[in-house]
Tab-separated table of C-alpha atoms and ligand atoms in Angstrom:
chain	number	residue	atom	x	y	z
A	106	MET	CA	-177.619	-3.315	109.623
A	107	LYS	CA	-176.699	-0.118	107.837
A	108	ALA	CA	-179.169	1.859	105.722
A	109	HIS	CA	-177.277	3.713	103.015
A	110	ASP	CA	-179.274	6.431	101.338
A	111	GLY	CA	-177.008	7.984	98.736
A	112	MET	CA	-175.829	7.388	95.223
A	113	TYR	CA	-172.580	8.826	93.900
A	114	ILE	CA	-173.524	11.310	91.178
A	115	GLY	CA	-171.581	14.350	89.987
A	116	GLY	CA	-168.872	13.923	92.620
A	117	ALA	CA	-171.176	13.765	95.673
A	118	TRP	CA	-173.453	11.341	97.501
A	119	ARG	CA	-177.010	12.358	96.705
A	120	PRO	CA	-180.312	10.937	97.941
A	121	ALA	CA	-182.188	8.734	95.484
A	122	ALA	CA	-185.197	10.092	93.629
A	123	GLY	CA	-187.539	7.361	94.902
A	124	PRO	CA	-188.144	5.609	98.242
A	125	ASP	CA	-187.400	1.995	97.243
A	126	VAL	CA	-184.465	0.091	98.700
A	127	ILE	CA	-182.574	-3.160	98.037
A	128	GLU	CA	-181.795	-5.409	100.999
A	129	VAL	CA	-178.252	-6.740	100.966
A	130	VAL	CA	-178.082	-10.264	102.380
A	131	ASN	CA	-175.094	-12.202	103.692
A	132	PRO	CA	-175.484	-15.508	101.835
A	133	ALA	CA	-173.560	-17.454	104.480
A	134	ASP	CA	-176.144	-16.789	107.231
A	135	GLU	CA	-179.084	-15.190	105.356
A	136	GLN	CA	-178.978	-12.031	107.526
A	137	VAL	CA	-179.801	-8.634	106.035
A	138	ILE	CA	-176.628	-6.593	106.488
A	139	ALA	CA	-177.554	-3.320	104.787
A	140	THR	CA	-179.933	-1.556	102.466
A	141	VAL	CA	-179.078	0.610	99.484
A	142	PRO	CA	-181.359	2.739	97.320
A	143	ALA	CA	-183.059	1.046	94.382
A	144	GLY	CA	-182.405	3.654	91.730
A	145	THR	CA	-184.929	4.512	89.046
A	146	ALA	CA	-184.800	5.982	85.549
A	147	GLU	CA	-184.728	9.414	87.207
A	148	ASP	CA	-181.495	8.625	89.069
A	149	VAL	CA	-179.980	7.145	85.929
A	150	ASP	CA	-180.890	10.295	84.033
A	151	ALA	CA	-179.207	12.482	86.669
A	152	ALA	CA	-176.082	10.320	86.529
A	153	VAL	CA	-175.921	10.320	82.718
A	154	ARG	CA	-176.324	14.105	82.679
A	155	ALA	CA	-173.459	14.447	85.150
A	156	ALA	CA	-171.287	12.134	83.019
A	157	ARG	CA	-172.238	14.037	79.848
A	158	ALA	CA	-171.382	17.380	81.433
A	159	ALA	CA	-168.002	16.090	82.605
A	160	PHE	CA	-167.074	14.534	79.270
A	161	PRO	CA	-165.583	17.433	77.245
A	162	ALA	CA	-163.094	18.372	79.977
A	163	ARG	CA	-162.293	14.738	80.606
A	164	ALA	CA	-161.647	14.019	76.930
A	165	ALA	CA	-159.269	16.995	76.844
A	166	THR	CA	-157.345	15.826	79.933
A	167	PRO	CA	-153.818	14.696	78.955
A	168	PRO	CA	-153.151	10.949	79.264
A	169	ALA	CA	-150.432	11.629	81.868
A	170	GLU	CA	-153.019	13.184	84.208
A	171	ARG	CA	-155.457	10.299	83.587
A	172	ALA	CA	-152.594	7.937	84.436
A	173	ALA	CA	-151.892	9.830	87.668
A	174	ARG	CA	-155.530	9.463	88.822
A	175	LEU	CA	-155.432	5.740	88.018
A	176	ALA	CA	-152.227	5.353	90.011
A	177	ALA	CA	-153.926	7.151	92.909
A	178	LEU	CA	-156.943	4.842	92.562
A	179	ARG	CA	-154.641	1.812	92.644
A	180	ASP	CA	-153.080	3.173	95.851
A	181	VAL	CA	-156.445	3.776	97.530
A	182	LEU	CA	-157.614	0.263	96.632
A	183	GLN	CA	-154.339	-1.079	98.027
A	184	ALA	CA	-154.736	0.891	101.245
A	185	ARG	CA	-158.337	-0.320	101.654
A	186	LYS	CA	-157.772	-3.926	100.560
A	187	ASP	CA	-158.824	-5.475	103.883
A	188	GLU	CA	-162.069	-3.535	103.915
A	189	ILE	CA	-162.690	-4.614	100.311
A	190	ALA	CA	-162.102	-8.289	101.143
A	191	GLU	CA	-164.392	-8.117	104.184
A	192	THR	CA	-167.125	-6.395	102.185
A	193	VAL	CA	-166.987	-8.975	99.388
A	194	THR	CA	-167.116	-11.784	101.929
A	195	ALA	CA	-170.103	-10.178	103.653
A	196	GLU	CA	-172.239	-9.754	100.522
A	197	LEU	CA	-170.962	-12.517	98.187
A	198	GLY	CA	-170.037	-15.102	100.819
A	199	SER	CA	-166.641	-16.159	99.467
A	200	PRO	CA	-164.157	-17.333	102.138
A	201	LEU	CA	-162.073	-14.411	103.430
A	202	ALA	CA	-158.762	-15.843	102.184
A	203	PHE	CA	-160.173	-16.008	98.635
A	204	SER	CA	-161.602	-12.497	98.956
A	205	GLN	CA	-158.149	-11.233	99.935
A	206	ALA	CA	-156.157	-13.196	97.349
A	207	VAL	CA	-158.528	-12.694	94.418
A	208	HIS	CA	-161.450	-10.298	94.941
A	209	ALA	CA	-159.248	-7.570	96.458
A	210	ALA	CA	-155.860	-8.297	94.878
A	211	VAL	CA	-156.835	-8.761	91.216
A	212	PRO	CA	-158.558	-5.348	90.841
A	213	ILE	CA	-155.469	-3.672	92.312
A	214	ALA	CA	-153.335	-5.384	89.647
A	215	VAL	CA	-155.780	-4.348	86.914
A	216	ALA	CA	-155.922	-0.729	88.126
A	217	ALA	CA	-152.098	-0.735	88.184
A	218	SER	CA	-151.950	-2.066	84.629
A	219	TYR	CA	-154.196	0.759	83.396
A	220	ALA	CA	-152.193	3.387	85.277
A	221	ASP	CA	-149.218	2.159	83.198
A	222	LEU	CA	-151.145	1.827	79.948
A	223	ALA	CA	-152.681	5.301	80.210
A	224	ALA	CA	-149.145	6.690	80.466
A	225	THR	CA	-147.644	4.642	77.625
A	226	TYR	CA	-150.402	3.877	75.096
A	227	ALA	CA	-150.006	5.421	71.631
A	228	PHE	CA	-153.113	7.635	71.573
A	229	GLU	CA	-151.751	9.171	68.368
A	230	GLU	CA	-150.189	7.354	65.421
A	231	LYS	CA	-149.150	7.916	61.814
A	232	ALA	CA	-150.743	5.982	58.956
A	233	GLY	CA	-149.119	7.036	55.684
A	234	THR	CA	-149.866	10.735	55.278
A	235	SER	CA	-152.526	10.760	58.026
A	236	THR	CA	-152.396	11.270	61.754
A	237	VAL	CA	-154.748	8.958	63.626
A	238	HIS	CA	-156.020	10.063	67.048
A	239	HIS	CA	-157.513	7.492	69.416
A	240	GLU	CA	-160.283	9.422	71.148
A	241	PRO	CA	-162.646	8.365	73.945
A	242	VAL	CA	-165.974	6.863	72.887
A	243	GLY	CA	-167.891	9.162	75.255
A	244	VAL	CA	-170.270	8.344	78.099
A	245	VAL	CA	-170.145	4.671	79.054
A	246	GLY	CA	-172.961	2.809	80.790
A	247	ALA	CA	-171.391	-0.099	82.704
A	248	ILE	CA	-173.549	-2.941	84.020
A	249	THR	CA	-171.802	-5.542	86.176
A	250	PRO	CA	-172.615	-8.854	87.903
A	251	TRP	CA	-171.979	-10.061	91.444
A	252	ASN	CA	-169.596	-12.984	90.988
A	253	TYR	CA	-166.341	-10.968	90.945
A	254	PRO	CA	-167.925	-7.748	92.162
A	255	LEU	CA	-164.900	-5.462	92.235
A	256	HIS	CA	-162.916	-7.065	89.422
A	257	GLN	CA	-165.781	-6.678	86.970
A	258	ILE	CA	-166.184	-3.016	87.910
A	259	VAL	CA	-162.471	-2.245	87.608
A	260	ALA	CA	-162.148	-4.204	84.337
A	261	LYS	CA	-164.570	-1.650	82.836
A	262	VAL	CA	-163.973	1.566	84.775
A	263	ALA	CA	-160.149	1.535	84.714
A	264	PRO	CA	-159.812	1.294	80.897
A	265	ALA	CA	-162.695	3.754	80.442
A	266	LEU	CA	-160.875	6.231	82.722
A	267	ALA	CA	-157.607	5.601	80.865
A	268	ALA	CA	-159.352	6.268	77.553
A	269	GLY	CA	-160.858	9.576	78.712
A	270	CYS	CA	-164.478	8.397	78.876
A	271	THR	CA	-166.954	9.235	81.621
A	272	ILE	CA	-168.942	6.480	83.260
A	273	VAL	CA	-172.223	5.543	84.920
A	274	LEU	CA	-172.050	2.214	86.762
A	275	LYS	CA	-175.038	0.024	87.648
A	276	PRO	CA	-173.640	-2.817	89.784
A	277	ALA	CA	-175.417	-6.074	90.615
A	278	GLU	CA	-178.200	-5.807	93.177
A	279	ASP	CA	-176.576	-8.578	95.251
A	280	THR	CA	-173.229	-6.801	95.690
A	281	PRO	CA	-173.802	-3.027	95.875
A	282	LEU	CA	-171.638	-2.479	98.974
A	283	THR	CA	-168.422	-3.318	97.119
A	284	ALA	CA	-169.523	-0.877	94.410
A	285	ARG	CA	-170.105	1.862	96.991
A	286	LEU	CA	-166.652	1.261	98.406
A	287	PHE	CA	-165.233	1.584	94.901
A	288	ALA	CA	-167.036	4.926	94.422
A	289	GLU	CA	-165.450	6.174	97.661
A	290	ALA	CA	-162.055	5.080	96.343
A	291	VAL	CA	-162.582	6.935	93.063
A	292	HIS	CA	-163.492	10.059	95.031
A	293	GLU	CA	-160.455	9.711	97.297
A	294	ALA	CA	-158.225	9.267	94.235
A	295	GLY	CA	-159.211	12.743	93.056
A	296	VAL	CA	-161.071	11.745	89.902
A	297	PRO	CA	-163.002	14.899	88.898
A	298	ALA	CA	-166.724	15.199	89.663
A	299	GLY	CA	-169.028	13.554	87.108
A	300	VAL	CA	-166.323	11.389	85.540
A	301	PHE	CA	-167.487	8.337	87.496
A	302	ASN	CA	-171.052	7.928	88.770
A	303	LEU	CA	-172.788	5.114	90.636
A	304	VAL	CA	-176.478	4.213	90.528
A	305	THR	CA	-177.500	1.174	92.573
A	306	GLY	CA	-180.709	-0.524	91.510
A	307	LEU	CA	-182.424	-3.442	89.850
A	308	GLY	CA	-181.423	-4.703	86.414
A	309	PRO	CA	-184.774	-4.400	84.649
A	310	VAL	CA	-185.259	-0.871	86.102
A	311	ALA	CA	-181.958	0.984	86.533
A	312	GLY	CA	-179.923	-1.305	84.242
A	313	GLN	CA	-182.389	-1.113	81.414
A	314	ALA	CA	-182.770	2.674	81.796
A	315	LEU	CA	-179.000	3.015	81.542
A	316	ALA	CA	-178.721	0.843	78.426
A	317	GLU	CA	-181.600	2.709	76.770
A	318	HIS	CA	-180.559	6.233	77.763
A	319	PRO	CA	-179.854	8.330	74.653
A	320	GLY	CA	-177.030	10.044	76.581
A	321	THR	CA	-174.815	6.944	76.726
A	322	ASP	CA	-172.496	6.287	73.776
A	323	MET	CA	-171.546	2.780	74.810
A	324	VAL	CA	-172.847	-0.014	77.006
A	325	SER	CA	-170.383	-2.423	78.590
A	326	PHE	CA	-172.152	-5.398	80.127
A	327	THR	CA	-171.047	-8.510	82.003
A	328	GLY	CA	-173.593	-11.121	83.018
A	329	SER	CA	-175.920	-13.720	81.618
A	330	THR	CA	-176.242	-14.428	77.912
A	331	ALA	CA	-180.010	-13.869	78.128
A	332	VAL	CA	-179.673	-10.285	79.384
A	333	GLY	CA	-176.622	-9.727	77.157
A	334	LYS	CA	-178.693	-10.439	74.052
A	335	ARG	CA	-181.226	-7.796	75.119
A	336	ILE	CA	-178.495	-5.246	75.818
A	337	GLY	CA	-176.946	-5.992	72.424
A	338	ALA	CA	-180.306	-5.451	70.713
A	339	ILE	CA	-180.869	-2.130	72.515
A	340	ALA	CA	-177.368	-0.918	71.663
A	341	GLY	CA	-177.690	-2.081	68.052
A	342	GLY	CA	-180.999	-0.259	67.681
A	343	ALA	CA	-179.427	2.986	68.843
A	344	VAL	CA	-176.088	2.449	67.020
A	345	LYS	CA	-174.135	2.493	70.281
A	346	ARG	CA	-170.864	0.762	70.936
A	347	VAL	CA	-171.392	-2.400	72.944
A	348	ALA	CA	-169.132	-4.811	74.809
A	349	LEU	CA	-170.584	-8.053	76.168
A	350	GLU	CA	-168.910	-10.494	78.547
A	351	LEU	CA	-171.348	-13.381	78.833
A	352	GLY	CA	-171.509	-16.959	79.959
A	353	GLY	CA	-169.234	-19.920	79.387
A	354	LYS	CA	-169.047	-23.697	79.488
A	355	SER	CA	-165.336	-24.114	79.180
A	356	ALA	CA	-163.502	-27.371	78.523
A	357	ASN	CA	-160.537	-28.673	80.490
A	358	VAL	CA	-158.914	-31.036	77.978
A	359	ILE	CA	-156.533	-33.569	79.503
A	360	LEU	CA	-154.480	-35.184	76.727
A	361	PRO	CA	-153.113	-38.708	77.381
A	362	SER	CA	-149.523	-37.470	77.836
A	363	ALA	CA	-150.478	-35.066	80.662
A	364	ASP	CA	-149.749	-35.367	84.369
A	365	LEU	CA	-153.228	-36.709	85.100
A	366	ALA	CA	-153.334	-36.127	88.858
A	367	ARG	CA	-152.172	-32.538	88.566
A	368	ALA	CA	-154.545	-31.773	85.687
A	369	VAL	CA	-157.513	-33.211	87.584
A	370	ASN	CA	-156.675	-31.536	90.899
A	371	VAL	CA	-156.106	-28.102	89.363
A	372	GLY	CA	-159.237	-28.620	87.253
A	373	VAL	CA	-161.408	-29.382	90.287
A	374	ALA	CA	-159.958	-26.412	92.194
A	375	ASN	CA	-160.720	-24.187	89.199
A	376	VAL	CA	-164.397	-25.219	89.207
A	377	MET	CA	-164.911	-25.088	92.981
A	378	SER	CA	-163.221	-21.726	93.605
A	379	ASN	CA	-165.713	-18.903	94.184
A	380	SER	CA	-168.292	-21.695	94.657
A	381	GLY	CA	-168.296	-22.319	90.930
A	382	GLN	CA	-169.539	-18.807	90.180
A	383	THR	CA	-166.925	-18.028	87.545
A	384	CYS	CA	-167.876	-17.452	83.916
A	385	SER	CA	-164.531	-18.826	82.693
A	386	ALA	CA	-164.593	-21.953	84.922
A	387	TRP	CA	-163.576	-25.241	83.260
A	388	THR	CA	-166.847	-26.970	84.067
A	389	ARG	CA	-166.356	-29.788	81.543
A	390	MET	CA	-163.375	-32.075	82.114
A	391	LEU	CA	-162.485	-34.121	79.017
A	392	VAL	CA	-160.506	-37.310	79.647
A	393	HIS	CA	-159.277	-40.080	77.310
A	394	ARG	CA	-161.212	-43.324	77.771
A	395	ASP	CA	-158.090	-45.232	78.948
A	396	GLN	CA	-157.603	-42.787	81.832
A	397	TYR	CA	-161.252	-42.084	82.508
A	398	ASP	CA	-161.913	-44.220	85.585
A	399	ARG	CA	-158.760	-43.021	87.316
A	400	ALA	CA	-159.613	-39.357	86.547
A	401	VAL	CA	-163.142	-39.766	87.952
A	402	GLU	CA	-161.729	-41.262	91.146
A	403	LEU	CA	-159.259	-38.400	91.520
A	404	ALA	CA	-161.913	-35.763	90.791
A	405	ALA	CA	-164.362	-37.231	93.320
A	406	ALA	CA	-161.657	-37.312	95.989
A	407	ALA	CA	-160.567	-33.740	95.230
A	408	ALA	CA	-164.166	-32.464	95.408
A	409	ALA	CA	-164.862	-34.302	98.669
A	410	LYS	CA	-161.841	-32.583	100.224
A	411	TYR	CA	-163.479	-29.210	99.577
A	412	GLY	CA	-166.359	-29.992	101.908
A	413	ASP	CA	-166.456	-27.185	104.433
A	414	ARG	CA	-164.027	-24.838	102.722
A	415	ILE	CA	-166.466	-23.846	100.007
A	416	GLY	CA	-168.527	-20.680	100.378
A	417	PRO	CA	-172.258	-20.363	99.696
A	418	LEU	CA	-173.825	-19.304	96.419
A	419	VAL	CA	-174.797	-15.666	96.207
A	420	ASN	CA	-178.540	-16.007	96.838
A	421	ALA	CA	-181.416	-18.442	97.291
A	422	LYS	CA	-182.376	-18.234	93.630
A	423	GLN	CA	-178.925	-19.278	92.447
A	424	GLN	CA	-178.865	-22.078	95.015
A	425	ALA	CA	-182.222	-23.388	93.740
A	426	ARG	CA	-181.080	-23.043	90.142
A	427	VAL	CA	-177.869	-25.004	90.722
A	428	ARG	CA	-179.662	-27.731	92.672
A	429	GLY	CA	-182.122	-27.947	89.792
A	430	TYR	CA	-179.225	-28.598	87.399
A	431	ILE	CA	-177.889	-31.348	89.670
A	432	GLU	CA	-181.305	-32.991	89.647
A	433	LYS	CA	-181.420	-32.637	85.876
A	434	GLY	CA	-178.033	-34.365	85.612
A	435	LEU	CA	-179.340	-37.291	87.631
A	436	ALA	CA	-182.550	-37.451	85.603
A	437	GLU	CA	-180.606	-37.506	82.326
A	438	GLY	CA	-178.520	-40.467	83.519
A	439	ALA	CA	-175.215	-38.963	84.636
A	440	ARG	CA	-173.489	-40.768	87.524
A	441	LEU	CA	-173.034	-38.751	90.722
A	442	VAL	CA	-169.608	-39.387	92.296
A	443	ALA	CA	-169.391	-36.460	94.741
A	444	GLY	CA	-171.875	-34.022	96.281
A	445	GLY	CA	-175.483	-33.949	95.169
A	446	PRO	CA	-178.636	-31.830	95.279
A	447	ASP	CA	-179.233	-31.870	99.053
A	448	ALA	CA	-178.397	-28.644	100.898
A	449	PRO	CA	-175.364	-29.413	103.074
A	450	ARG	CA	-176.300	-26.885	105.792
A	451	GLU	CA	-179.491	-25.566	107.269
A	452	ARG	CA	-178.576	-21.908	106.956
A	453	GLY	CA	-176.885	-20.200	104.082
A	454	TYR	CA	-177.157	-20.836	100.351
A	455	PHE	CA	-174.654	-23.692	100.233
A	456	VAL	CA	-174.350	-26.386	97.577
A	457	SER	CA	-172.003	-29.360	97.991
A	458	PRO	CA	-169.024	-29.632	95.651
A	459	THR	CA	-170.488	-31.963	93.039
A	460	VAL	CA	-168.913	-34.182	90.381
A	461	PHE	CA	-170.763	-36.080	87.666
A	462	ALA	CA	-169.218	-38.958	85.685
A	463	ASP	CA	-170.569	-40.606	82.514
A	464	VAL	CA	-171.666	-37.219	81.225
A	465	THR	CA	-172.310	-37.218	77.480
A	466	PRO	CA	-171.902	-34.099	75.342
A	467	GLU	CA	-175.600	-33.538	74.650
A	468	MET	CA	-176.721	-33.624	78.303
A	469	THR	CA	-178.032	-30.374	79.766
A	470	ILE	CA	-175.247	-30.322	82.384
A	471	ALA	CA	-172.689	-30.509	79.544
A	472	GLN	CA	-174.321	-27.720	77.541
A	473	GLU	CA	-175.689	-25.060	79.894
A	474	GLU	CA	-173.870	-22.748	82.267
A	475	ILE	CA	-174.679	-23.981	85.797
A	476	PHE	CA	-172.794	-21.292	87.773
A	477	GLY	CA	-172.236	-23.450	90.810
A	478	PRO	CA	-169.717	-25.988	92.164
A	479	VAL	CA	-170.603	-28.693	89.638
A	480	LEU	CA	-168.087	-30.502	87.429
A	481	SER	CA	-168.980	-32.800	84.524
A	482	VAL	CA	-166.398	-35.400	83.505
A	483	LEU	CA	-166.714	-36.505	79.869
A	484	ARG	CA	-164.979	-39.369	78.053
A	485	TYR	CA	-163.313	-38.941	74.646
A	486	GLU	CA	-162.060	-41.575	72.182
A	487	ASP	CA	-159.261	-39.689	70.435
A	488	GLU	CA	-158.024	-36.142	69.891
A	489	GLU	CA	-160.525	-35.336	67.138
A	490	ASP	CA	-163.339	-36.500	69.403
A	491	ALA	CA	-161.973	-34.320	72.227
A	492	LEU	CA	-161.899	-31.300	69.926
A	493	ARG	CA	-165.453	-31.924	68.728
A	494	ILE	CA	-166.692	-32.137	72.328
A	495	ALA	CA	-164.654	-29.125	73.472
A	496	ASN	CA	-166.072	-26.961	70.658
A	497	GLY	CA	-169.581	-28.425	70.865
A	498	THR	CA	-171.424	-25.730	72.849
A	499	VAL	CA	-172.748	-22.264	72.002
A	500	TYR	CA	-170.066	-20.795	74.292
A	501	GLY	CA	-166.361	-20.070	73.849
A	502	LEU	CA	-164.991	-18.089	76.767
A	503	ALA	CA	-162.036	-20.017	78.182
A	504	GLY	CA	-160.511	-23.460	78.525
A	505	ALA	CA	-157.470	-25.463	79.465
A	506	VAL	CA	-155.230	-28.023	77.778
A	507	TRP	CA	-152.809	-30.332	79.557
A	508	ALA	CA	-150.117	-32.383	77.802
A	509	GLY	CA	-146.669	-33.781	78.551
A	510	ASP	CA	-145.263	-31.440	75.959
A	511	GLU	CA	-146.180	-27.739	75.850
A	512	ALA	CA	-146.120	-27.664	72.027
A	513	GLU	CA	-148.659	-30.491	71.905
A	514	ALA	CA	-150.985	-28.558	74.235
A	515	VAL	CA	-150.535	-25.362	72.194
A	516	ALA	CA	-151.368	-27.170	68.938
A	517	PHE	CA	-154.632	-28.386	70.454
A	518	ALA	CA	-155.434	-24.995	72.014
A	519	ARG	CA	-155.090	-23.294	68.625
A	520	ARG	CA	-157.956	-25.418	67.311
A	521	MET	CA	-160.334	-24.541	70.150
A	522	ASP	CA	-163.117	-22.013	69.496
A	523	THR	CA	-162.494	-19.982	72.614
A	524	GLY	CA	-160.984	-16.701	73.774
A	525	GLN	CA	-158.501	-17.843	76.458
A	526	VAL	CA	-156.761	-21.154	77.043
A	527	ASP	CA	-154.516	-22.036	79.993
A	528	ILE	CA	-151.623	-24.271	78.960
A	529	ASN	CA	-150.651	-26.838	81.613
A	530	GLY	CA	-152.234	-24.754	84.343
A	531	GLY	CA	-151.444	-21.265	83.055
A	532	ARG	CA	-151.299	-18.188	85.248
A	533	PHE	CA	-153.543	-15.127	85.536
A	534	ASN	CA	-152.142	-12.297	83.451
A	535	PRO	CA	-153.894	-8.912	83.742
A	536	LEU	CA	-152.506	-7.856	80.340
A	537	ALA	CA	-153.998	-10.777	78.378
A	538	PRO	CA	-157.241	-9.930	76.540
A	539	PHE	CA	-160.230	-11.686	78.081
A	540	GLY	CA	-163.471	-12.314	76.218
A	541	GLY	CA	-165.540	-14.737	74.273
A	542	TYR	CA	-165.864	-16.473	70.951
A	543	LYS	CA	-169.398	-17.359	69.823
A	544	GLN	CA	-172.174	-16.538	72.331
A	545	SER	CA	-169.713	-15.858	75.136
A	546	GLY	CA	-169.552	-12.267	74.081
A	547	VAL	CA	-168.440	-9.378	71.953
A	548	GLY	CA	-165.257	-7.433	72.623
A	549	ARG	CA	-162.371	-7.933	75.019
A	550	GLU	CA	-161.431	-6.735	78.485
A	551	LEU	CA	-158.010	-6.137	80.088
A	552	GLY	CA	-154.727	-4.943	78.628
A	553	THR	CA	-154.437	-2.820	75.494
A	554	HIS	CA	-157.334	-4.668	73.834
A	555	GLY	CA	-159.561	-3.751	76.767
A	556	LEU	CA	-158.480	-0.116	76.457
A	557	ALA	CA	-159.189	-0.051	72.712
A	558	GLU	CA	-162.849	-0.941	73.404
A	559	TYR	CA	-163.302	2.549	74.896
A	560	LEU	CA	-161.560	4.398	72.043
A	561	GLN	CA	-162.581	5.466	68.557
A	562	THR	CA	-160.280	6.733	65.852
A	563	LYS	CA	-160.225	10.097	64.157
A	564	SER	CA	-158.022	10.388	61.068
A	565	LEU	CA	-156.578	13.713	60.007
A	566	GLN	CA	-155.386	13.804	56.376
A	567	PHE	CA	-152.529	16.043	55.348
B	957	NAP	P1	-177.828	-11.014	85.048
B	957	NAP	O1	-179.263	-10.857	85.353
B	957	NAP	O2	-177.403	-11.083	83.640
B	957	NAP	O3	-177.066	-9.821	85.809
B	957	NAP	C1	-175.974	-9.069	85.337
B	957	NAP	C2	-176.234	-7.580	85.506
B	957	NAP	O4	-177.250	-7.160	84.584
B	957	NAP	C3	-176.751	-7.190	86.890
B	957	NAP	O5	-176.264	-5.916	87.228
B	957	NAP	C4	-178.245	-7.158	86.646
B	957	NAP	O6	-178.962	-6.449	87.615
B	957	NAP	C5	-178.302	-6.519	85.279
B	957	NAP	N1	-179.568	-6.737	84.559
B	957	NAP	C6	-180.480	-7.717	84.738
B	957	NAP	N2	-181.510	-7.567	83.879
B	957	NAP	C7	-181.249	-6.448	83.156
B	957	NAP	C8	-181.937	-5.760	82.117
B	957	NAP	N3	-183.121	-6.179	81.651
B	957	NAP	N4	-181.366	-4.650	81.589
B	957	NAP	C9	-180.194	-4.209	82.050
B	957	NAP	N5	-179.499	-4.811	83.031
B	957	NAP	C10	-180.013	-5.915	83.581
B	957	NAP	O7	-177.278	-12.261	85.802
B	957	NAP	P2	-177.847	-12.872	87.158
B	957	NAP	O8	-179.339	-12.906	87.162
B	957	NAP	O9	-177.231	-12.158	88.269
B	957	NAP	O10	-177.294	-14.353	87.066
B	957	NAP	C11	-177.967	-15.316	86.252
B	957	NAP	C12	-176.995	-16.172	85.487
B	957	NAP	O11	-176.143	-15.359	84.692
B	957	NAP	C13	-176.025	-16.966	86.329
B	957	NAP	O12	-176.552	-18.140	86.788
B	957	NAP	C14	-174.897	-17.183	85.356
B	957	NAP	O13	-175.163	-18.264	84.534
B	957	NAP	C15	-174.886	-15.936	84.549
B	957	NAP	N6	-173.853	-14.988	85.008
B	957	NAP	C16	-172.740	-14.876	84.266
B	957	NAP	C17	-171.752	-14.002	84.660
B	957	NAP	C18	-170.509	-13.837	83.889
B	957	NAP	O14	-169.523	-13.364	84.419
B	957	NAP	N7	-170.475	-14.191	82.632
B	957	NAP	C19	-171.901	-13.254	85.819
B	957	NAP	C20	-173.065	-13.383	86.561
B	957	NAP	C21	-174.028	-14.244	86.128
B	957	NAP	P3	-179.510	-7.265	88.893
B	957	NAP	O15	-178.330	-7.510	89.744
B	957	NAP	O16	-180.498	-6.366	89.531
B	957	NAP	O17	-180.134	-8.534	88.381
B	958	MG	MG1	-180.600	-10.828	87.628
């Protein structure tokens, strides 16, 4: 058990203003592994002041120098990748191989992409007789969740650094150790004091203070739609820039011409990875009625194979919440074909990989984000029916389409109300903009679109 007592503010680790701490728990065995300070409005104020003070010099720093710091950050993350993976596994519970392949590797790729973009982006352009400068928005308050603890930090901090902004980060209370490691990496990379600051703490205390602070020019938030709506209202009231990455209930649409077994197996893997705690997970599988029974059989078998390889959920509350959804599915008449509400182990916040068949579009488990290893398989009559079901939630974050012919899948994808669609399996691309239609969010992360979120234009007329 390690008791950490500092927060990274103004380029140094400083003691917190108050005495309160957050216990960090390993969700696989329920042991307390560390404590970190629970920051208050006073700590947030100190961090915002440090970011404010650092901003003018940062905004005047040439893009080439910003790019060099990002390249150094990429290298530090690369050098410390094993430590990152172990830390994520300890506080989030994901299996080590997944922590290495995704939780550690993806942020390195994203940091690398922003090192390149900072060096090559057109921060100045001509528009007729005007020169348009793309200038940093200012001080950014970043609030992140626990499900991809380092990725979600880097997806905000790297573009903000590339843009010339300064940042105060409030990470999730469940995964502050990964955030502390990131702050060490920023320091090691030679990012000037005050440009990046870390305040650990609780959402309604430190998070809210950060969103409300008059010294932040923008709030970038990833998390639940409920909190996102509040952040959006606060930012709107103060006329601040806001970016919101919220929930999802994405559809995996398997058209009749698709390779059914592959589509189902990849679909199940997509939902079960990270124990189902992925906002873009394809938690609704849509199958044509002629192939439905076969798809259900395949999905149940694929989920059963996961058994012991799945990690726990992040905390007891999430475990209870997900089990509640499974019970709700049963109560509303869905047919359980794998898993179920019973805890598979005595210790740790585990939930069995679960598959429901005979799910109809209006059921709670087909409408609400469950955030656990739970797949709903829905039946459609024809393509129009599939489209209606796919688009029939308040969300629109991601999705997938499978077809024998790529053009057929693309034609369907173009009619979906969603921000990202994987065609016949797709591939993660750190340059592709990521973000939601409808209540899945406002704004985009990653690539040039993610960079533009942290920039504002100034036009000079000649
Ligand atoms: P959450 O409460 O929205 O947490 C996201 C971040 O916001 C955390 O840093 C949180 O701090 C902070 N926060 C909470 N209340 C706040 C407030 N009033 N003002 C400012 N910041 C605040 O999400 P959660 O409770 O961890 O998870 C609940 C559900 O959200 C999940 O079941 C899932 O459906 C959804 N979720 C979605 C995503 C996504 O990527 N879209 C990620 C995580 C969760 P604390 O850590 O202290 O709460
Ligand atoms: Mg919360």
